[in-house]
PDB file of N, CA and C in Angstrom:
ATOM      1  N   MET A 110      16.019  -9.366  -8.525  1.00 87.00           N
ATOM      2  CA  MET A 110      17.007  -8.527  -9.010  1.00 87.00           C
ATOM      3  C   MET A 110      16.828  -8.459 -10.523  1.00 87.00           C
ATOM      4  N   ARG A 111      16.622  -9.589 -11.208  1.00 89.00           N
ATOM      5  CA  ARG A 111      16.436  -9.675 -12.730  1.00 89.00           C
ATOM      6  C   ARG A 111      15.311  -8.636 -13.040  1.00 89.00           C
ATOM      7  N   LEU A 112      14.253  -8.859 -12.366  1.00 93.00           N
ATOM      8  CA  LEU A 112      13.044  -7.999 -12.688  1.00 93.00           C
ATOM      9  C   LEU A 112      13.352  -6.523 -12.537  1.00 93.00           C
ATOM     10  N   SER A 113      14.018  -6.027 -11.479  1.00 94.00           N
ATOM     11  CA  SER A 113      14.386  -4.766 -11.454  1.00 94.00           C
ATOM     12  C   SER A 113      15.285  -4.190 -12.527  1.00 94.00           C
ATOM     13  N   ILE A 114      16.280  -4.958 -12.995  1.00 94.00           N
ATOM     14  CA  ILE A 114      17.075  -4.624 -14.150  1.00 94.00           C
ATOM     15  C   ILE A 114      16.239  -4.540 -15.323  1.00 94.00           C
ATOM     16  N   PHE A 115      15.363  -5.417 -15.545  1.00 95.00           N
ATOM     17  CA  PHE A 115      14.452  -5.301 -16.753  1.00 95.00           C
ATOM     18  C   PHE A 115      13.473  -4.009 -16.666  1.00 95.00           C
ATOM     19  N   VAL A 116      13.076  -3.664 -15.508  1.00 95.00           N
ATOM     20  CA  VAL A 116      12.175  -2.577 -15.362  1.00 95.00           C
ATOM     21  C   VAL A 116      13.066  -1.237 -15.552  1.00 95.00           C
ATOM     22  N   GLY A 117      14.275  -1.281 -15.026  1.00 95.00           N
ATOM     23  CA  GLY A 117      15.144  -0.111 -15.369  1.00 95.00           C
ATOM     24  C   GLY A 117      15.339   0.007 -16.897  1.00 95.00           C
ATOM     25  N   CYS A 118      15.659  -1.148 -17.539  1.00 95.00           N
ATOM     26  CA  CYS A 118      15.889  -1.004 -19.003  1.00 95.00           C
ATOM     27  C   CYS A 118      14.568  -0.673 -19.736  1.00 95.00           C
ATOM     28  N   PHE A 119      13.477  -1.172 -19.229  1.00 94.00           N
ATOM     29  CA  PHE A 119      12.252  -0.643 -19.892  1.00 94.00           C
ATOM     30  C   PHE A 119      12.069   0.794 -19.820  1.00 94.00           C
ATOM     31  N   ALA A 120      12.319   1.331 -18.577  1.00 95.00           N
ATOM     32  CA  ALA A 120      12.105   2.831 -18.375  1.00 95.00           C
ATOM     33  C   ALA A 120      13.060   3.553 -19.349  1.00 95.00           C
ATOM     34  N   VAL A 121      14.357   3.114 -19.405  1.00 94.00           N
ATOM     35  CA  VAL A 121      15.228   3.826 -20.302  1.00 94.00           C
ATOM     36  C   VAL A 121      14.924   3.656 -21.701  1.00 94.00           C
ATOM     37  N   ALA A 122      14.558   2.516 -22.169  1.00 92.00           N
ATOM     38  CA  ALA A 122      13.999   2.319 -23.511  1.00 92.00           C
ATOM     39  C   ALA A 122      12.773   3.071 -23.870  1.00 92.00           C
ATOM     40  N   ALA A 123      11.838   3.224 -23.001  1.00 90.00           N
ATOM     41  CA  ALA A 123      10.547   4.111 -23.227  1.00 90.00           C
ATOM     42  C   ALA A 123      10.959   5.514 -23.342  1.00 90.00           C
ATOM     43  N   VAL A 124      11.874   5.991 -22.452  1.00 91.00           N
ATOM     44  CA  VAL A 124      12.294   7.401 -22.612  1.00 91.00           C
ATOM     45  C   VAL A 124      13.146   7.529 -23.923  1.00 91.00           C
ATOM     46  N   ALA A 125      14.003   6.747 -24.267  1.00 90.00           N
ATOM     47  CA  ALA A 125      14.707   6.905 -25.476  1.00 90.00           C
ATOM     48  C   ALA A 125      13.819   6.827 -26.689  1.00 90.00           C
ATOM     49  N   VAL A 126      12.811   6.062 -26.737  1.00 88.00           N
ATOM     50  CA  VAL A 126      11.909   5.971 -27.895  1.00 88.00           C
ATOM     51  C   VAL A 126      11.059   7.287 -27.808  1.00 88.00           C
ATOM     52  N   GLN A 127      10.661   7.686 -26.671  1.00 85.00           N
ATOM     53  CA  GLN A 127       9.758   8.867 -26.570  1.00 85.00           C
ATOM     54  C   GLN A 127      10.421  10.099 -27.131  1.00 85.00           C
ATOM     55  N   PHE A 128      11.822  10.234 -26.866  1.00 87.00           N
ATOM     56  CA  PHE A 128      12.661  11.324 -27.198  1.00 87.00           C
ATOM     57  C   PHE A 128      13.120  11.216 -28.616  1.00 87.00           C
ATOM     58  N   GLY A 129      12.886  10.109 -29.291  1.00 82.00           N
ATOM     59  CA  GLY A 129      13.428   9.872 -30.629  1.00 82.00           C
ATOM     60  C   GLY A 129      14.719   9.457 -30.697  1.00 82.00           C
ATOM     61  N   LEU A 130      15.507   9.016 -29.565  1.00 85.00           N
ATOM     62  CA  LEU A 130      16.724   8.509 -29.655  1.00 85.00           C
ATOM     63  C   LEU A 130      16.812   7.032 -30.300  1.00 85.00           C
ATOM     64  N   LEU A 131      15.736   6.283 -30.131  1.00 81.00           N
ATOM     65  CA  LEU A 131      15.722   5.030 -30.726  1.00 81.00           C
ATOM     66  C   LEU A 131      14.397   4.989 -31.613  1.00 81.00           C
ATOM     67  N   PRO A 132      14.259   4.250 -32.677  1.00 81.00           N
ATOM     68  CA  PRO A 132      13.097   4.338 -33.487  1.00 81.00           C
ATOM     69  C   PRO A 132      11.934   3.735 -32.703  1.00 81.00           C
ATOM     70  N   SER A 133      10.586   4.220 -32.951  1.00 79.00           N
ATOM     71  CA  SER A 133       9.414   3.776 -32.378  1.00 79.00           C
ATOM     72  C   SER A 133       8.922   2.674 -33.287  1.00 79.00           C
ATOM     73  N   GLY A 134       7.918   1.910 -32.577  1.00 77.00           N
ATOM     74  CA  GLY A 134       7.210   0.806 -33.411  1.00 77.00           C
ATOM     75  C   GLY A 134       6.356   1.330 -34.453  1.00 77.00           C
ATOM     76  N   THR A 135       6.037   0.448 -35.424  1.00 73.00           N
ATOM     77  CA  THR A 135       5.015   0.900 -36.486  1.00 73.00           C
ATOM     78  C   THR A 135       3.583   0.455 -36.085  1.00 73.00           C
ATOM     79  N   ASN A 136       2.638   1.193 -36.634  1.00 68.00           N
ATOM     80  CA  ASN A 136       1.273   0.849 -36.535  1.00 68.00           C
ATOM     81  C   ASN A 136       0.752   0.577 -35.085  1.00 68.00           C
ATOM     82  N   GLY A 137       1.215   1.512 -34.074  1.00 69.00           N
ATOM     83  CA  GLY A 137       0.805   1.251 -32.728  1.00 69.00           C
ATOM     84  C   GLY A 137       1.380   0.112 -31.880  1.00 69.00           C
ATOM     85  N   SER A 138       2.511  -0.419 -32.390  1.00 74.00           N
ATOM     86  CA  SER A 138       3.234  -1.537 -31.799  1.00 74.00           C
ATOM     87  C   SER A 138       4.249  -0.963 -30.823  1.00 74.00           C
ATOM     88  N   ASN A 139       4.171   0.363 -30.356  1.00 86.00           N
ATOM     89  CA  ASN A 139       5.313   0.906 -29.574  1.00 86.00           C
ATOM     90  C   ASN A 139       5.580   0.193 -28.402  1.00 86.00           C
ATOM     91  N   LEU A 140       4.610  -0.278 -27.652  1.00 87.00           N
ATOM     92  CA  LEU A 140       4.730  -0.865 -26.389  1.00 87.00           C
ATOM     93  C   LEU A 140       5.372  -2.104 -26.437  1.00 87.00           C
ATOM     94  N   VAL A 141       5.163  -2.867 -27.544  1.00 89.00           N
ATOM     95  CA  VAL A 141       5.919  -4.203 -27.861  1.00 89.00           C
ATOM     96  C   VAL A 141       7.237  -4.073 -28.096  1.00 89.00           C
ATOM     97  N   TRP A 142       7.492  -2.930 -28.943  1.00 89.00           N
ATOM     98  CA  TRP A 142       8.772  -2.556 -29.376  1.00 89.00           C
ATOM     99  C   TRP A 142       9.711  -2.251 -28.186  1.00 89.00           C
ATOM    100  N   VAL A 143       9.082  -1.385 -27.267  1.00 91.00           N
ATOM    101  CA  VAL A 143       9.870  -0.991 -25.996  1.00 91.00           C
ATOM    102  C   VAL A 143      10.324  -2.202 -25.143  1.00 91.00           C
ATOM    103  N   ILE A 144       9.224  -3.032 -25.132  1.00 93.00           N
ATOM    104  CA  ILE A 144       9.468  -4.379 -24.364  1.00 93.00           C
ATOM    105  C   ILE A 144      10.568  -5.130 -24.865  1.00 93.00           C
ATOM    106  N   LEU A 145      10.558  -5.363 -26.194  1.00 93.00           N
ATOM    107  CA  LEU A 145      11.660  -6.154 -26.954  1.00 93.00           C
ATOM    108  C   LEU A 145      12.960  -5.331 -26.679  1.00 93.00           C
ATOM    109  N   LEU A 146      13.036  -4.145 -26.826  1.00 92.00           N
ATOM    110  CA  LEU A 146      14.327  -3.386 -26.506  1.00 92.00           C
ATOM    111  C   LEU A 146      14.693  -3.523 -25.132  1.00 92.00           C
ATOM    112  N   ALA A 147      13.781  -3.506 -24.135  1.00 94.00           N
ATOM    113  CA  ALA A 147      14.254  -3.642 -22.677  1.00 94.00           C
ATOM    114  C   ALA A 147      14.757  -5.192 -22.459  1.00 94.00           C
ATOM    115  N   LEU A 148      14.080  -6.217 -23.163  1.00 95.00           N
ATOM    116  CA  LEU A 148      14.638  -7.435 -23.048  1.00 95.00           C
ATOM    117  C   LEU A 148      16.048  -7.640 -23.667  1.00 95.00           C
ATOM    118  N   VAL A 149      16.264  -7.022 -24.681  1.00 94.00           N
ATOM    119  CA  VAL A 149      17.577  -7.137 -25.401  1.00 94.00           C
ATOM    120  C   VAL A 149      18.590  -6.313 -24.652  1.00 94.00           C
ATOM    121  N   LEU A 150      18.437  -5.274 -23.879  1.00 93.00           N
ATOM    122  CA  LEU A 150      19.124  -4.497 -23.152  1.00 93.00           C
ATOM    123  C   LEU A 150      19.465  -5.245 -21.747  1.00 93.00           C
ATOM    124  N   SER A 151      18.483  -5.871 -21.216  1.00 95.00           N
ATOM    125  CA  SER A 151      18.623  -6.366 -19.796  1.00 95.00           C
ATOM    126  C   SER A 151      19.211  -7.760 -19.799  1.00 95.00           C
ATOM    127  N   ALA A 152      19.055  -8.442 -20.887  1.00 94.00           N
ATOM    128  CA  ALA A 152      19.750  -9.830 -20.781  1.00 94.00           C
ATOM    129  C   ALA A 152      21.217  -9.756 -20.773  1.00 94.00           C
ATOM    130  N   PRO A 153      22.030  -8.986 -21.460  1.00 94.00           N
ATOM    131  CA  PRO A 153      23.495  -8.953 -21.140  1.00 94.00           C
ATOM    132  C   PRO A 153      23.890  -8.219 -19.907  1.00 94.00           C
ATOM    133  N   LEU A 154      23.032  -7.228 -19.457  1.00 94.00           N
ATOM    134  CA  LEU A 154      23.371  -6.621 -18.223  1.00 94.00           C
ATOM    135  C   LEU A 154      23.050  -7.516 -17.030  1.00 94.00           C
ATOM    136  N   SER A 155      22.122  -8.420 -17.202  1.00 93.00           N
ATOM    137  CA  SER A 155      21.759  -9.169 -16.093  1.00 93.00           C
ATOM    138  C   SER A 155      22.926 -10.454 -16.051  1.00 93.00           C
ATOM    139  N   TYR A 156      23.415 -10.898 -17.124  1.00 92.00           N
ATOM    140  CA  TYR A 156      24.361 -11.818 -17.191  1.00 92.00           C
ATOM    141  C   TYR A 156      25.696 -11.341 -16.481  1.00 92.00           C
ATOM    142  N   VAL A 157      26.033 -10.056 -16.735  1.00 93.00           N
ATOM    143  CA  VAL A 157      27.195  -9.469 -16.126  1.00 93.00           C
ATOM    144  C   VAL A 157      26.996  -9.127 -14.599  1.00 93.00           C
ATOM    145  N   LEU A 158      25.926  -8.414 -14.345  1.00 92.00           N
ATOM    146  CA  LEU A 158      25.710  -7.899 -12.990  1.00 92.00           C
ATOM    147  C   LEU A 158      25.271  -9.002 -11.969  1.00 92.00           C
ATOM    148  N   LEU A 159      24.637 -10.051 -12.443  1.00 91.00           N
ATOM    149  CA  LEU A 159      24.166 -11.111 -11.517  1.00 91.00           C
ATOM    150  C   LEU A 159      25.108 -12.294 -11.507  1.00 91.00           C
ATOM    151  N   ARG A 160      26.339 -12.154 -11.995  1.00 93.00           N
ATOM    152  CA  ARG A 160      27.313 -13.226 -12.117  1.00 93.00           C
ATOM    153  C   ARG A 160      27.531 -13.802 -10.708  1.00 93.00           C
ATOM    154  N   LYS A 161      27.891 -12.943  -9.753  1.00 93.00           N
ATOM    155  CA  LYS A 161      28.137 -13.303  -8.407  1.00 93.00           C
ATOM    156  C   LYS A 161      27.078 -14.178  -7.754  1.00 93.00           C
ATOM    157  N   GLN A 162      25.869 -13.664  -7.832  1.00 91.00           N
ATOM    158  CA  GLN A 162      24.794 -14.380  -7.358  1.00 91.00           C
ATOM    159  C   GLN A 162      24.573 -15.724  -7.995  1.00 91.00           C
ATOM    160  N   ARG A 163      24.774 -15.733  -9.315  1.00 90.00           N
ATOM    161  CA  ARG A 163      24.653 -16.965 -10.007  1.00 90.00           C
ATOM    162  C   ARG A 163      25.765 -18.020  -9.600  1.00 90.00           C
ATOM    163  N   ASP A 164      26.927 -17.620  -9.415  1.00 92.00           N
ATOM    164  CA  ASP A 164      28.076 -18.460  -8.876  1.00 92.00           C
ATOM    165  C   ASP A 164      27.734 -19.001  -7.438  1.00 92.00           C
ATOM    166  N   GLU A 165      27.230 -18.023  -6.580  1.00 93.00           N
ATOM    167  CA  GLU A 165      26.878 -18.443  -5.211  1.00 93.00           C
ATOM    168  C   GLU A 165      25.754 -19.525  -5.186  1.00 93.00           C
ATOM    169  N   MET A 166      24.841 -19.434  -6.008  1.00 93.00           N
ATOM    170  CA  MET A 166      23.653 -20.320  -6.140  1.00 93.00           C
ATOM    171  C   MET A 166      24.329 -21.686  -6.586  1.00 93.00           C
ATOM    172  N   SER A 167      25.135 -21.505  -7.545  1.00 94.00           N
ATOM    173  CA  SER A 167      25.684 -22.753  -8.105  1.00 94.00           C
ATOM    174  C   SER A 167      26.419 -23.585  -7.071  1.00 94.00           C
ATOM    175  N   GLU A 168      27.158 -22.937  -6.290  1.00 94.00           N
ATOM    176  CA  GLU A 168      27.945 -23.500  -5.203  1.00 94.00           C
ATOM    177  C   GLU A 168      27.029 -24.192  -4.106  1.00 94.00           C
ATOM    178  N   GLN A 169      25.883 -23.528  -3.825  1.00 94.00           N
ATOM    179  CA  GLN A 169      24.926 -24.094  -2.865  1.00 94.00           C
ATOM    180  C   GLN A 169      24.302 -25.313  -3.492  1.00 94.00           C
ATOM    181  N   ILE A 170      23.993 -25.221  -4.816  1.00 95.00           N
ATOM    182  CA  ILE A 170      23.354 -26.474  -5.435  1.00 95.00           C
ATOM    183  C   ILE A 170      24.353 -27.585  -5.513  1.00 95.00           C
ATOM    184  N   VAL A 171      25.491 -27.431  -5.774  1.00 95.00           N
ATOM    185  CA  VAL A 171      26.558 -28.344  -5.848  1.00 95.00           C
ATOM    186  C   VAL A 171      26.926 -29.095  -4.545  1.00 95.00           C
ATOM    187  N   SER A 172      26.880 -28.090  -3.396  1.00 93.00           N
ATOM    188  CA  SER A 172      26.973 -28.740  -2.112  1.00 93.00           C
ATOM    189  C   SER A 172      25.858 -29.580  -1.651  1.00 93.00           C
ATOM    190  N   THR A 173      24.617 -29.101  -1.960  1.00 94.00           N
ATOM    191  CA  THR A 173      23.386 -29.845  -1.677  1.00 94.00           C
ATOM    192  C   THR A 173      23.444 -31.113  -2.296  1.00 94.00           C
ATOM    193  N   VAL A 174      23.710 -31.289  -3.571  1.00 94.00           N
ATOM    194  CA  VAL A 174      23.853 -32.499  -4.464  1.00 94.00           C
ATOM    195  C   VAL A 174      24.911 -33.406  -3.815  1.00 94.00           C
ATOM    196  N   ASP A 175      25.997 -32.832  -3.435  1.00 93.00           N
ATOM    197  CA  ASP A 175      27.046 -33.651  -2.886  1.00 93.00           C
ATOM    198  C   ASP A 175      26.647 -34.292  -1.603  1.00 93.00           C
ATOM    199  N   ARG A 176      26.023 -33.572  -0.793  1.00 94.00           N
ATOM    200  CA  ARG A 176      25.525 -34.069   0.522  1.00 94.00           C
ATOM    201  C   ARG A 176      24.479 -35.265   0.324  1.00 94.00           C
ATOM    202  N   ALA A 177      23.571 -34.969  -0.781  1.00 92.00           N
ATOM    203  CA  ALA A 177      22.644 -36.062  -1.053  1.00 92.00           C
ATOM    204  C   ALA A 177      23.331 -37.292  -1.571  1.00 92.00           C
ATOM    205  N   LYS A 178      24.261 -37.098  -2.466  1.00 92.00           N
ATOM    206  CA  LYS A 178      25.047 -38.373  -2.869  1.00 92.00           C
ATOM    207  C   LYS A 178      25.810 -38.937  -1.787  1.00 92.00           C
ATOM    208  N   GLU A 179      26.214 -38.321  -0.832  1.00 91.00           N
ATOM    209  CA  GLU A 179      27.014 -38.946   0.367  1.00 91.00           C
ATOM    210  C   GLU A 179      26.034 -39.621   1.231  1.00 91.00           C
ATOM    211  N   ARG A 180      24.749 -39.105   1.460  1.00 91.00           N
ATOM    212  CA  ARG A 180      23.788 -39.924   2.200  1.00 91.00           C
ATOM    213  C   ARG A 180      23.348 -41.151   1.394  1.00 91.00           C
ATOM    214  N   LEU A 181      23.184 -40.941   0.152  1.00 89.00           N
ATOM    215  CA  LEU A 181      22.705 -42.151  -0.619  1.00 89.00           C
ATOM    216  C   LEU A 181      23.763 -43.308  -0.594  1.00 89.00           C
ATOM    217  N   GLU A 182      25.010 -42.823  -0.648  1.00 85.00           N
ATOM    218  CA  GLU A 182      25.930 -43.822  -0.719  1.00 85.00           C
ATOM    219  C   GLU A 182      26.164 -44.440   0.797  1.00 85.00           C
ATOM    220  N   ALA A 183      26.013 -43.636   1.842  1.00 83.00           N
ATOM    221  CA  ALA A 183      26.106 -44.203   3.158  1.00 83.00           C
ATOM    222  C   ALA A 183      24.911 -45.178   3.314  1.00 83.00           C
ATOM    223  N   ASN A 184      23.728 -44.779   2.880  1.00 81.00           N
ATOM    224  CA  ASN A 184      22.583 -45.770   3.063  1.00 81.00           C
ATOM    225  C   ASN A 184      22.757 -47.065   2.133  1.00 81.00           C
ATOM    226  N   ARG A 185      23.384 -46.926   1.057  1.00 79.00           N
ATOM    227  CA  ARG A 185      23.658 -47.994   0.214  1.00 79.00           C
ATOM    228  C   ARG A 185      24.616 -48.977   0.736  1.00 79.00           C
ATOM    229  N   THR A 186      25.655 -48.510   1.258  1.00 75.00           N
ATOM    230  CA  THR A 186      26.792 -49.350   1.899  1.00 75.00           C
ATOM    231  C   THR A 186      26.162 -50.027   3.349  1.00 75.00           C
ATOM    232  N   ARG A 187      25.406 -49.255   3.960  1.00 74.00           N
ATOM    233  CA  ARG A 187      24.764 -49.730   5.256  1.00 74.00           C
ATOM    234  C   ARG A 187      24.022 -50.892   4.908  1.00 74.00           C
ATOM    235  N   GLU A 188      23.119 -50.911   3.791  1.00 63.00           N
ATOM    236  CA  GLU A 188      22.278 -51.906   3.432  1.00 63.00           C
ATOM    237  C   GLU A 188      22.879 -53.174   2.901  1.00 63.00           C
ATOM    238  N   ASP A 189      24.165 -52.910   2.316  1.00 59.00           N
ATOM    239  CA  ASP A 189      25.118 -53.963   1.986  1.00 59.00           C
ATOM    240  C   ASP A 189      25.637 -54.836   2.988  1.00 59.00           C
ATOM    241  N   HIS A 190      25.806 -54.271   4.317  1.00 60.00           N
ATOM    242  CA  HIS A 190      26.449 -55.122   5.364  1.00 60.00           C
ATOM    243  C   HIS A 190      25.502 -55.675   6.246  1.00 60.00           C
ATOM    244  N   VAL A 191      24.077 -55.628   5.999  1.00 56.00           N
ATOM    245  CA  VAL A 191      23.161 -56.029   6.979  1.00 56.00           C
ATOM    246  C   VAL A 191      22.974 -57.546   6.900  1.00 56.00           C
ATOM    247  N   THR A 192      23.104 -58.321   7.833  1.00 58.00           N
ATOM    248  CA  THR A 192      23.031 -59.747   7.872  1.00 58.00           C
ATOM    249  C   THR A 192      21.762 -60.132   8.649  1.00 58.00           C
ATOM    250  N   PRO A 193      21.013 -61.089   8.211  1.00 55.00           N
ATOM    251  CA  PRO A 193      19.797 -61.608   8.822  1.00 55.00           C
ATOM    252  C   PRO A 193      20.044 -62.394   9.949  1.00 55.00           C
TER     253      PRO A 193
END
């Protein structure tokens, strides 16, 4: 999803530079300039548009870590009560 946002911003920046809406790069650095513009445009868009996915992924990671901690605690307490 992040890549598609970047590609869209790249296309918009390329068209804007081509039509003179944004300044072009100097000495043949136009491609680099358009890539930088696309990065600057896509970063805040991705932050806003992908917030829901980022929150869902965070919840999944937290639940996975919590389950691992519970298993570790269960194994640790089980080992403490073992008598030879």
